[in-house]
């Protein structure tokens, strides 16, 4: 008779360690996970069903809201699918602007993830550090597009706003800032003993399992699968970048093992890669128009004449986003099918949890980078209607003043 | 080593002959400074050879499922669309989407699972079952993925005209 005793541990659907509702059902022996089962559906919003009632342009803004952090990735995949079905050729300048916005998004997404991962292992100093340096890229996105997230810049056949020459210094200043801080940030994140002790040999996804379970993005690359849509099936400006290759733990001199630390290496090195890609796009930015048809109603009536199917694939910060669209003489697609990276990577959790300790559950869950909400900024309106924005220096001053008041 | 798209088409035609109902290659040029052609293959085949065809595709190179199964409804049929890709991760423009389409008669909406060939397709097959009402035969885990447990079994949310539940005494809670 076996003496082995296990007990169930249910975490979720809402839990302080999660940024999104999802239910994990573990079978535990002592402190170790034996099996893991996952239940989804707690935030299912029927986006594919809602899209049937909307026209081609309205869908863009619906898709931006699938995920706040990947808010350019879903509209990008959708535009690529519709453009393929309708045989629309995007102007060269729009392709470069799309690439710049996409890489700025990757930059802030990876910085955000690094902070979340640090928070999950109790390293809140690093969490605050990475979120602080992330502000610069959000400011840059706000200057270029008008919003920190949900940029509203993509449209079918191009982009809605140009990056005009007077915005180049803003972009250049952002790139210079990240070139300056990168080495210090890399050292703090990857060379730290606490991080290495908590992340090495934890939550391993083997190369074989990454392939079999169709892992995507940094999760796949950390397991030694060099899968990156930007290289395998590139669009926008990516075909022009000859030196572009999927980031691997080998870039940091480490043989890929597929643990949490490898996923961290991949994301940190991709921050530098994104800065290089934006730099390339700025140096080689083509002249010309940024869209094929600025009027939405004309674009809708053009697409209404189309019968066809298209698949749009884009490498979002978390991995491959895919959209499959069927056009059939309607004002919107007959059918739209969406795949987010977490859909692919979620199934790999079940393999990663093999023999993981209970204390490591939060960091293993966070390691595939499931979505998180974006931080708000504080702003005040005084009685005269004047609006003022609190800077970090203002907040620091107020904090010091409050501490002095409390201390009296 | 990635195969040329014509080679993939020829191999499929030779292997499955009349069981292939249609096959075409879609071409598109990408890039600004460095123009490169991209291809995807759309193949329509019978349900009888579907499982063997997916298995055969896997012998050609890395097989990946890019997107959950799409569908299109006709009078007596439902077309199930599997967006696979070949040579994912081999770099340098080598990946080729292979869109496999299968027609299922409305009075027998069933197809064999391919989780034995691609384990990563499990969630997508579970979603296809609950959203479209297609029975995936031999699926290792037939549970629902997204919809709540108290949704009536005969209500399939992503059908174009979903039938109202026969048992309307059952309240749908959200």
Coordinates of C-alpha atoms in Angstrom, one line a residue:
Chain A
X1 CA 0.0 0.0 0.0
X2 CA 1.4 3.4 -1.0
X3 CA 2.2 5.8 1.8
X4 CA 2.2 8.7 -0.6
X5 CA -0.4 11.4 0.5
X6 CA -1.4 14.3 -1.6
X7 CA -3.8 17.2 -1.0
X8 CA -5.6 19.7 -3.3
X9 CA -4.7 23.3 -3.3
X10 CA -7.0 25.7 -5.2
X11 CA -5.7 29.2 -6.1
X12 CA -8.0 31.7 -7.8
X13 CA -9.9 32.8 -9.7
X14 CA -9.0 36.0 -7.9
X15 CA -5.9 36.1 -5.8
X16 CA -3.4 38.7 -4.8
X17 CA -0.6 36.9 -6.7
X18 CA -2.6 37.1 -10.0
X19 CA -3.2 40.1 -12.2
X20 CA -6.1 38.4 -13.9
X21 CA -8.7 36.0 -12.8
X22 CA -7.8 32.4 -13.6
X23 CA -8.3 29.2 -11.5
X24 CA -5.4 26.9 -10.7
X25 CA -6.1 23.5 -9.1
X26 CA -3.0 21.9 -7.8
X27 CA -2.4 18.5 -6.3
X28 CA 0.4 18.9 -3.7
X29 CA 2.6 16.4 -1.9
X30 CA 4.4 18.1 1.0
X31 CA 5.6 21.3 -0.5
X32 CA 5.7 20.2 -4.1
X33 CA 3.3 20.3 -7.0
X34 CA 2.4 16.9 -8.4
X35 CA -0.3 17.9 -11.0
X36 CA -1.8 21.2 -12.1
X37 CA -5.1 21.9 -13.8
X38 CA -6.3 25.3 -15.1
X39 CA -9.7 26.8 -15.6
X40 CA -10.2 29.8 -17.9
X41 CA -13.2 31.8 -18.9
X42 CA -13.5 34.2 -16.0
X43 CA -12.8 37.2 -18.2
X44 CA -14.2 35.9 -21.5
X45 CA -15.9 38.9 -23.2
X46 CA -17.1 37.3 -26.4
X47 CA -15.0 39.7 -28.5
X48 CA -15.3 37.4 -31.6
X49 CA -19.1 37.5 -31.3
X50 CA -19.2 41.3 -30.7
X51 CA -17.1 41.8 -33.8
X52 CA -19.8 40.4 -36.0
X53 CA -22.0 43.4 -35.2
X54 CA -19.2 46.0 -36.0
X55 CA -17.7 47.3 -39.2
X56 CA -14.1 47.0 -40.2
X57 CA -13.0 50.2 -38.6
X58 CA -15.0 49.9 -35.4
X59 CA -13.3 46.5 -34.8
X60 CA -9.9 48.2 -34.6
X61 CA -10.9 49.9 -31.3
X62 CA -12.6 46.8 -30.0
X63 CA -9.4 44.8 -30.5
X64 CA -7.2 47.4 -28.8
X65 CA -9.1 46.6 -25.7
X66 CA -8.4 42.8 -25.7
X67 CA -5.2 43.7 -23.9
X68 CA -4.1 47.1 -22.6
X69 CA -0.4 46.3 -22.8
X70 CA -0.5 44.6 -26.2
X71 CA -2.9 47.2 -27.5
X72 CA -1.1 47.6 -30.9
X73 CA -0.5 43.8 -31.4
X74 CA -4.1 42.7 -31.9
X75 CA -5.1 45.5 -34.3
X76 CA -1.8 44.9 -36.1
X77 CA -2.6 41.2 -36.7
X78 CA -6.2 42.1 -37.7
X79 CA -5.0 44.8 -40.2
X80 CA -2.5 42.3 -41.7
X81 CA -5.2 39.7 -42.1
X82 CA -7.7 42.1 -43.7
X83 CA -4.9 43.6 -45.9
X84 CA -3.9 40.1 -47.1
X85 CA -7.5 39.1 -47.9
X86 CA -8.2 42.4 -49.7
X87 CA -4.7 42.6 -51.3
X88 CA -4.0 46.0 -49.9
X89 CA -0.4 47.3 -50.2
X90 CA 0.6 49.3 -47.1
X91 CA 2.8 52.4 -47.9
X92 CA 6.5 52.0 -46.9
X93 CA 6.5 54.8 -44.3
X94 CA 3.4 53.3 -42.6
X95 CA 5.3 50.0 -42.3
X96 CA 8.1 51.7 -40.5
X97 CA 5.8 53.6 -38.2
X98 CA 4.0 50.4 -37.3
X99 CA 7.3 48.8 -36.5
X100 CA 8.4 51.7 -34.3
X101 CA 5.1 51.7 -32.3
X102 CA 5.3 47.9 -32.0
X103 CA 8.8 48.0 -30.6
X104 CA 8.1 50.8 -28.2
X105 CA 5.2 48.6 -26.9
X106 CA 7.6 45.7 -26.5
X107 CA 10.0 47.9 -24.6
X108 CA 7.5 49.0 -22.1
X109 CA 5.8 45.5 -21.8
X110 CA 9.2 43.8 -21.0
X111 CA 10.0 46.5 -18.4
X112 CA 6.6 46.0 -16.9
X113 CA 7.0 42.3 -16.8
X114 CA 10.5 42.5 -15.2
X115 CA 8.9 44.6 -12.4
X116 CA 6.0 42.2 -11.9
X117 CA 8.4 39.2 -11.8
X118 CA 10.5 41.0 -9.2
X119 CA 7.4 41.8 -7.2
X120 CA 6.3 38.1 -7.3
X121 CA 9.6 37.1 -5.6
X122 CA 9.5 39.9 -3.0
X123 CA 12.1 42.1 -4.7
X124 CA 10.1 45.3 -4.7
X125 CA 13.1 47.6 -5.0
X126 CA 13.6 46.2 -8.5
X127 CA 9.8 46.4 -9.2
X128 CA 9.9 50.2 -8.5
X129 CA 13.2 50.7 -10.4
X130 CA 11.9 49.0 -13.6
X131 CA 8.5 50.7 -13.5
X132 CA 10.3 54.0 -13.0
X133 CA 12.5 53.7 -16.1
X134 CA 9.4 52.4 -18.0
X135 CA 7.8 55.9 -17.6
X136 CA 10.1 57.3 -20.3
X137 CA 8.8 55.1 -23.1
X138 CA 5.2 55.7 -22.0
X139 CA 5.8 59.4 -22.2
X140 CA 7.3 58.9 -25.6
X141 CA 4.2 56.9 -26.8
X142 CA 1.9 59.6 -25.4
X143 CA 3.8 62.3 -27.3
X144 CA 3.6 60.4 -30.5
X145 CA 0.2 58.9 -30.4
X146 CA -1.7 60.9 -27.7
X147 CA -2.1 57.9 -25.3
X148 CA 0.1 55.8 -23.0
X149 CA -1.9 52.7 -24.1
X150 CA -4.7 52.1 -26.6
X151 CA -2.8 54.3 -29.1
X152 CA -5.5 54.3 -31.8
X153 CA -2.8 54.7 -34.4
X154 CA -3.3 51.7 -36.7
X155 CA -5.8 51.6 -39.5
X156 CA -6.4 49.2 -42.4
X157 CA -4.0 50.2 -45.1
X158 CA -1.5 52.2 -42.9
X159 CA -1.5 54.3 -39.8
X160 CA -3.7 57.3 -38.8
X161 CA -0.9 59.6 -37.7
X162 CA 2.6 60.3 -39.1
X163 CA 5.8 60.5 -37.0
X164 CA 6.7 64.0 -38.2
X165 CA 10.3 65.2 -38.1
X166 CA 9.6 67.4 -35.1
X167 CA 8.9 64.2 -33.1
X168 CA 12.3 62.7 -34.0
X169 CA 14.1 64.4 -31.1
X170 CA 11.6 62.9 -28.7
X171 CA 12.2 59.5 -30.0
X172 CA 16.0 60.0 -30.1
X173 CA 16.0 61.2 -26.5
X174 CA 14.1 58.1 -25.5
X175 CA 16.5 55.8 -27.3
X176 CA 19.5 57.6 -25.8
X177 CA 18.0 57.3 -22.3
X178 CA 17.5 53.5 -22.7
X179 CA 21.0 53.0 -24.2
X180 CA 22.3 54.8 -21.1
X181 CA 20.4 52.8 -18.5
X182 CA 20.4 49.4 -20.2
X183 CA 23.7 48.1 -18.9
X184 CA 23.0 49.1 -15.4
X185 CA 19.5 47.7 -15.5
X186 CA 20.7 44.4 -17.1
X187 CA 23.3 44.1 -14.3
X188 CA 20.7 44.7 -11.5
X189 CA 18.2 42.3 -13.0
X190 CA 20.4 39.4 -14.3
X191 CA 23.5 39.5 -12.0
X192 CA 21.5 39.7 -8.8
X193 CA 22.1 36.7 -6.5
X194 CA 18.5 36.8 -5.1
X195 CA 17.0 36.7 -8.6
X196 CA 19.3 33.8 -9.6
X197 CA 18.5 31.8 -6.5
X198 CA 14.7 32.2 -7.0
X199 CA 14.6 31.8 -10.8
X200 CA 17.3 29.3 -11.9
X201 CA 16.0 25.7 -12.3
X202 CA 12.5 26.8 -11.5
X203 CA 9.4 26.2 -13.7
X204 CA 11.3 24.3 -16.4
X205 CA 9.8 23.9 -19.9
X206 CA 11.9 21.5 -21.9
X207 CA 12.7 22.1 -25.5
X208 CA 10.6 19.0 -26.5
X209 CA 7.6 20.3 -24.5
X210 CA 7.9 23.8 -25.9
X211 CA 7.7 22.4 -29.4
X212 CA 4.9 19.8 -28.7
X213 CA 2.7 22.3 -26.8
X214 CA 3.3 25.1 -29.4
X215 CA 4.8 27.6 -27.0
X216 CA 5.4 31.1 -28.4
X217 CA 7.4 34.2 -27.8
X218 CA 10.0 34.5 -25.0
X219 CA 8.6 31.4 -23.4
X220 CA 9.6 29.3 -26.5
X221 CA 12.9 31.1 -27.0
X222 CA 13.9 30.5 -23.4
X223 CA 13.5 26.8 -24.1
X224 CA 15.8 26.9 -27.1
X225 CA 13.0 27.1 -29.7
X226 CA 14.1 30.0 -32.0
X227 CA 10.5 30.9 -32.8
X228 CA 9.9 34.6 -33.7
X229 CA 7.4 35.8 -36.2
X230 CA 9.6 38.8 -36.9
X231 CA 12.2 36.4 -38.4
X232 CA 10.1 33.4 -39.5
X233 CA 7.3 35.3 -41.3
X234 CA 8.2 39.0 -41.1
X235 CA 6.0 41.9 -42.0
X236 CA 6.3 45.7 -41.8
X237 CA 10.0 46.8 -41.6
X238 CA 11.3 43.5 -40.2
X239 CA 12.3 42.0 -43.6
X240 CA 14.7 44.9 -44.1
X241 CA 16.6 44.3 -40.9
X242 CA 19.3 41.8 -41.9
X243 CA 20.9 41.4 -38.4
X244 CA 17.6 40.5 -36.7
X245 CA 17.5 37.1 -35.1
X246 CA 15.6 35.5 -32.2
X247 CA 17.1 36.3 -28.8
X248 CA 18.3 33.2 -27.0
X249 CA 19.8 32.6 -23.5
X250 CA 23.0 31.8 -25.4
X251 CA 23.3 35.6 -25.9
X252 CA 24.0 35.8 -22.2
X253 CA 26.4 32.8 -22.4
X254 CA 23.9 30.3 -20.9
X255 CA 22.8 27.1 -22.5
X256 CA 18.9 27.2 -22.8
X257 CA 17.2 25.2 -20.0
X258 CA 13.8 26.7 -20.2
X259 CA 13.6 27.9 -16.6
X260 CA 12.3 31.2 -15.3
X261 CA 15.8 32.8 -15.4
X262 CA 16.1 32.0 -19.1
X263 CA 12.8 33.7 -19.8
X264 CA 14.1 36.7 -17.9
X265 CA 17.3 36.7 -20.0
X266 CA 15.3 36.7 -23.2
X267 CA 13.1 39.6 -22.2
X268 CA 16.0 41.7 -20.9
X269 CA 18.0 41.2 -24.1
X270 CA 14.9 41.9 -26.2
X271 CA 14.8 45.4 -24.6
X272 CA 18.1 46.2 -26.2
X273 CA 17.0 44.6 -29.5
X274 CA 13.9 46.8 -29.5
X275 CA 16.0 49.9 -29.1
X276 CA 18.2 48.8 -32.0
X277 CA 15.2 48.1 -34.2
X278 CA 13.7 51.6 -33.5
X279 CA 17.1 53.1 -34.2
X280 CA 17.2 51.3 -37.6
X281 CA 13.7 52.5 -38.5
X282 CA 14.5 56.1 -37.7
X283 CA 17.7 56.0 -39.8
X284 CA 16.0 54.4 -42.8
X285 CA 12.5 55.9 -42.5
X286 CA 11.0 56.2 -46.0
X287 CA 9.2 59.3 -47.2
X288 CA 5.7 59.4 -48.5
X289 CA 2.1 58.7 -47.5
X290 CA 1.1 56.9 -44.3
X291 CA -2.1 55.3 -45.5
X292 CA -3.9 54.2 -48.6
X293 CA -7.3 55.7 -47.7
X294 CA -7.7 58.2 -44.9
X295 CA -11.5 58.2 -45.1
X296 CA -13.0 55.3 -43.0
X297 CA -16.3 55.2 -45.0
X298 CA -14.4 54.8 -48.3
X299 CA -12.3 52.0 -46.9
X300 CA -15.3 50.2 -45.5
X301 CA -17.1 50.4 -48.9
X302 CA -13.9 49.1 -50.6
X303 CA -13.7 46.2 -48.2
X304 CA -17.4 45.5 -48.7
X305 CA -16.7 44.4 -52.3
X306 CA -14.1 41.8 -51.2
X307 CA -14.5 38.1 -50.8
X308 CA -11.5 36.4 -49.4
X309 CA -9.7 35.1 -46.3
X310 CA -6.5 36.2 -44.6
X311 CA -4.3 35.3 -41.8
X312 CA -2.4 38.0 -39.9
X313 CA 0.5 37.1 -37.6
X314 CA 2.5 39.4 -35.5
X315 CA 5.1 38.9 -32.7
X316 CA 3.6 40.7 -29.7
X317 CA 5.8 41.2 -26.6
X318 CA 4.4 38.0 -25.1
X319 CA 4.6 36.0 -28.4
X320 CA 2.7 35.3 -31.5
X321 CA -0.7 37.0 -32.0
X322 CA -2.7 35.5 -34.9
X323 CA -6.0 36.6 -36.5
X324 CA -7.9 34.7 -39.1
X325 CA -10.5 36.8 -41.0
X326 CA -13.1 35.9 -43.6
X327 CA -14.4 38.7 -45.8
X328 CA -17.7 38.1 -47.6
X329 CA -19.3 41.3 -49.0
X330 CA -20.2 42.7 -45.6
X331 CA -19.3 45.9 -43.8
X332 CA -17.4 43.8 -41.3
X333 CA -15.7 40.4 -41.5
X334 CA -18.0 37.4 -41.7
X335 CA -15.8 35.7 -39.2
X336 CA -12.9 36.8 -37.0
X337 CA -10.8 34.4 -35.0
X338 CA -8.3 35.6 -32.5
X339 CA -5.4 34.0 -30.7
X340 CA -3.4 35.8 -28.0
X341 CA 0.0 34.5 -26.8
X342 CA -1.3 33.4 -23.4
X343 CA -3.7 31.1 -25.2
X344 CA -0.7 29.1 -26.5
X345 CA 1.5 29.5 -23.5
X346 CA -1.2 28.7 -20.9
X347 CA -1.2 25.0 -21.7
X348 CA 2.6 24.9 -21.0
X349 CA 2.0 25.9 -17.4
X350 CA 0.9 22.4 -16.7
X351 CA 4.4 21.1 -17.7
X352 CA 6.2 24.0 -15.9
X353 CA 4.6 23.1 -12.6
X354 CA 6.1 19.7 -12.5
X355 CA 7.8 19.4 -9.1
X356 CA 7.6 23.1 -8.3
X357 CA 7.5 24.2 -4.7
X358 CA 4.4 26.1 -3.5
X359 CA 6.4 29.3 -2.8
X360 CA 7.5 29.4 -6.5
X361 CA 3.9 29.1 -7.9
X362 CA 3.5 33.0 -8.3
X363 CA 6.8 33.5 -10.2
X364 CA 6.1 30.4 -12.5
X365 CA 2.7 31.8 -13.3
X366 CA 4.2 35.2 -14.0
X367 CA 7.0 33.8 -16.1
X368 CA 4.9 33.4 -19.3
X369 CA 3.9 37.1 -18.8
X370 CA 0.1 36.9 -18.6
X371 CA -1.5 40.3 -19.0
X372 CA -1.5 43.0 -16.2
X373 CA -3.2 46.3 -15.9
X374 CA -1.4 49.6 -16.6
X375 CA -0.7 52.1 -13.9
X376 CA -2.6 55.3 -13.7
X377 CA -1.1 58.7 -13.4
X378 CA -2.3 61.3 -10.9
X379 CA -3.8 64.5 -12.1
X380 CA -5.8 67.2 -10.3
X381 CA -8.2 69.8 -11.4
X382 CA -8.5 72.9 -9.1
X383 CA -11.6 74.9 -8.4
X384 CA -10.8 77.2 -11.3
X385 CA -10.8 74.3 -13.7
X386 CA -7.0 74.4 -14.2
X387 CA -5.5 71.0 -14.7
X388 CA -2.1 70.2 -13.3
X389 CA -0.1 66.9 -13.5
X390 CA 2.0 65.8 -10.5
X391 CA 5.6 64.9 -11.5
X392 CA 7.6 62.4 -9.6
X393 CA 9.5 65.3 -7.9
X394 CA 6.2 66.8 -6.8
X395 CA 5.1 63.4 -5.4
X396 CA 8.4 63.0 -3.6
X397 CA 8.1 66.5 -2.1
X398 CA 4.6 65.8 -0.9
X399 CA 5.7 62.5 0.6
X400 CA 8.5 64.1 2.5
X401 CA 6.2 66.9 3.8
X402 CA 3.6 64.3 4.9
X403 CA 6.2 62.3 6.8
X404 CA 7.4 65.4 8.6
X405 CA 3.8 66.3 9.5
X406 CA 3.2 62.8 10.9
X407 CA 6.5 62.9 12.8
X408 CA 5.6 66.1 14.7
Chain B
X1 CA 15.6 22.2 -43.8
X2 CA 12.5 24.0 -45.1
X3 CA 10.9 22.7 -48.2
X4 CA 9.9 24.8 -51.2
X5 CA 6.1 25.5 -51.3
X6 CA 5.7 23.8 -54.6
X7 CA 7.3 20.7 -53.1
X8 CA 4.8 20.7 -50.3
X9 CA 1.9 21.0 -52.7
X10 CA 3.2 18.2 -54.9
X11 CA 3.8 15.9 -52.0
X12 CA 0.3 16.4 -50.7
X13 CA -1.2 15.8 -54.1
X14 CA 0.8 12.6 -54.6
X15 CA 0.0 11.3 -51.2
X16 CA -3.7 12.1 -51.0
X17 CA -4.8 12.3 -54.7
X18 CA -8.6 12.7 -55.1
X19 CA -9.0 13.2 -51.3
X20 CA -7.7 16.7 -51.8
X21 CA -10.7 18.9 -52.9
X22 CA -8.7 22.0 -53.7
X23 CA -5.3 23.5 -53.1
X24 CA -3.8 26.9 -53.8
X25 CA -0.8 29.0 -52.9
X26 CA -1.3 32.6 -51.9
X27 CA 1.7 34.9 -52.5
X28 CA 2.5 38.3 -51.0
X29 CA 5.6 40.5 -51.1
X30 CA 6.8 42.0 -47.9
X31 CA 9.7 44.4 -47.0
X32 CA 10.7 47.9 -48.3
X33 CA 14.5 47.9 -48.8
X34 CA 14.7 44.1 -49.1
X35 CA 11.7 42.7 -50.9
X36 CA 10.9 39.1 -50.1
X37 CA 8.0 36.9 -51.2
X38 CA 5.9 35.1 -48.7
X39 CA 3.6 32.2 -49.4
X40 CA 0.8 30.4 -47.6
X41 CA -0.9 27.3 -48.7
X42 CA -4.7 26.6 -48.4
X43 CA -5.7 23.0 -48.8
X44 CA -9.2 21.6 -48.7
X45 CA -9.5 17.9 -48.0
X46 CA -11.9 15.2 -47.0
X47 CA -12.5 14.3 -43.4
X48 CA -11.4 10.7 -44.1
X49 CA -7.8 11.7 -44.6
X50 CA -7.6 14.7 -42.3
X51 CA -5.8 13.0 -39.4
X52 CA -3.4 11.3 -41.8
X53 CA -2.7 14.6 -43.6
X54 CA -1.8 16.4 -40.4
X55 CA 0.5 13.5 -39.5
X56 CA 2.0 13.7 -42.9
X57 CA 2.6 17.5 -42.6
X58 CA 4.5 16.8 -39.4
X59 CA 7.0 14.6 -41.3
X60 CA 7.9 17.6 -43.5
X61 CA 9.1 19.8 -40.6
X62 CA 8.1 21.6 -37.4
X63 CA 4.3 21.8 -37.3
X64 CA 2.7 24.6 -35.3
X65 CA -0.9 25.7 -34.8
X66 CA -1.1 29.4 -35.2
X67 CA -4.7 30.2 -34.4
X68 CA -7.8 28.4 -33.0
X69 CA -10.0 26.8 -35.6
X70 CA -12.1 29.2 -37.7
X71 CA -15.3 28.1 -39.2
X72 CA -17.7 29.0 -42.1
X73 CA -21.2 27.8 -42.4
X74 CA -23.0 26.7 -45.5
X75 CA -26.5 25.2 -45.9
X76 CA -25.7 21.6 -45.1
X77 CA -22.1 21.9 -44.1
X78 CA -19.7 23.5 -41.7
X79 CA -16.2 24.2 -42.9
X80 CA -13.6 23.9 -40.2
X81 CA -10.4 25.8 -40.8
X82 CA -7.1 24.7 -39.1
X83 CA -4.4 27.5 -39.5
X84 CA -1.2 25.4 -39.2
X85 CA 2.3 26.6 -40.0
X86 CA 5.3 24.6 -41.2
X87 CA 9.0 25.3 -40.4
X88 CA 8.2 27.6 -37.5
X89 CA 11.5 28.6 -35.8
X90 CA 13.7 27.9 -38.8
X91 CA 14.2 31.6 -39.5
X92 CA 14.9 33.6 -42.6
X93 CA 11.4 33.8 -44.1
X94 CA 11.1 30.0 -44.1
X95 CA 7.8 29.6 -42.3
X96 CA 4.8 28.7 -44.4
X97 CA 1.2 28.9 -43.1
X98 CA -0.7 25.8 -44.2
X99 CA -4.4 26.4 -43.9
X100 CA -6.2 23.0 -43.8
X101 CA -10.0 23.1 -44.4
X102 CA -12.4 20.2 -43.8
X103 CA -16.1 20.1 -44.6
X104 CA -18.3 18.5 -42.0
X105 CA -21.9 17.6 -42.8
X106 CA -24.4 19.4 -40.5
X107 CA -26.0 16.1 -39.4
X108 CA -22.6 14.6 -38.4
X109 CA -20.4 17.4 -37.0
X110 CA -17.5 15.3 -35.8
X111 CA -13.8 15.0 -36.5
X112 CA -10.9 13.1 -35.1
X113 CA -8.7 14.8 -32.5
X114 CA -5.1 15.6 -33.6
X115 CA -3.8 16.1 -30.0
X116 CA -1.8 12.9 -30.5
X117 CA 0.1 14.7 -33.3
X118 CA 0.2 18.2 -31.7
X119 CA -0.6 18.2 -28.0
X120 CA -0.7 22.0 -28.0
X121 CA -3.9 22.0 -29.9
X122 CA -5.9 20.7 -26.9
X123 CA -7.3 24.0 -25.7
X124 CA -8.3 24.9 -29.3
X125 CA -10.2 21.6 -29.8
X126 CA -12.0 22.2 -26.4
X127 CA -13.0 25.6 -27.6
X128 CA -14.2 24.2 -31.0
X129 CA -16.5 21.7 -29.1
X130 CA -18.1 24.3 -26.9
X131 CA -18.4 27.2 -29.3
X132 CA -19.3 25.4 -32.5
X133 CA -20.8 22.1 -31.4
X134 CA -18.3 20.0 -33.3
X135 CA -17.6 16.6 -31.6
X136 CA -13.9 16.0 -31.4
X137 CA -13.6 12.2 -31.3
X138 CA -11.1 10.7 -28.8
X139 CA -10.2 14.1 -27.4
X140 CA -8.3 13.4 -24.1
X141 CA -10.0 16.2 -22.2
X142 CA -13.6 17.0 -23.4
X143 CA -14.4 19.6 -20.7
X144 CA -15.4 23.2 -21.6
X145 CA -12.7 25.8 -21.7
X146 CA -14.4 29.2 -21.6
X147 CA -18.1 28.9 -21.2
X148 CA -19.7 28.5 -17.7
X149 CA -20.9 25.0 -16.6
X150 CA -24.5 26.0 -16.4
X151 CA -24.8 27.1 -20.1
X152 CA -27.2 24.6 -21.8
X153 CA -25.3 21.9 -23.8
X154 CA -27.2 22.6 -27.0
X155 CA -26.4 26.3 -27.0
X156 CA -23.3 26.9 -29.2
X157 CA -22.4 30.6 -29.0
X158 CA -20.3 31.0 -32.1
X159 CA -22.7 29.4 -34.6
X160 CA -24.2 32.1 -37.0
X161 CA -27.8 31.4 -35.8
X162 CA -27.4 29.6 -32.5
X163 CA -30.4 27.5 -31.6
X164 CA -32.2 28.6 -28.5
X165 CA -31.8 26.0 -25.7
X166 CA -34.6 23.4 -25.8
X167 CA -34.9 23.5 -22.1
X168 CA -35.7 27.2 -21.5
X169 CA -36.4 26.6 -17.8
X170 CA -32.6 26.6 -17.3
X171 CA -31.5 30.0 -16.4
X172 CA -28.2 31.3 -17.9
X173 CA -26.2 33.0 -15.2
X174 CA -23.3 35.3 -16.0

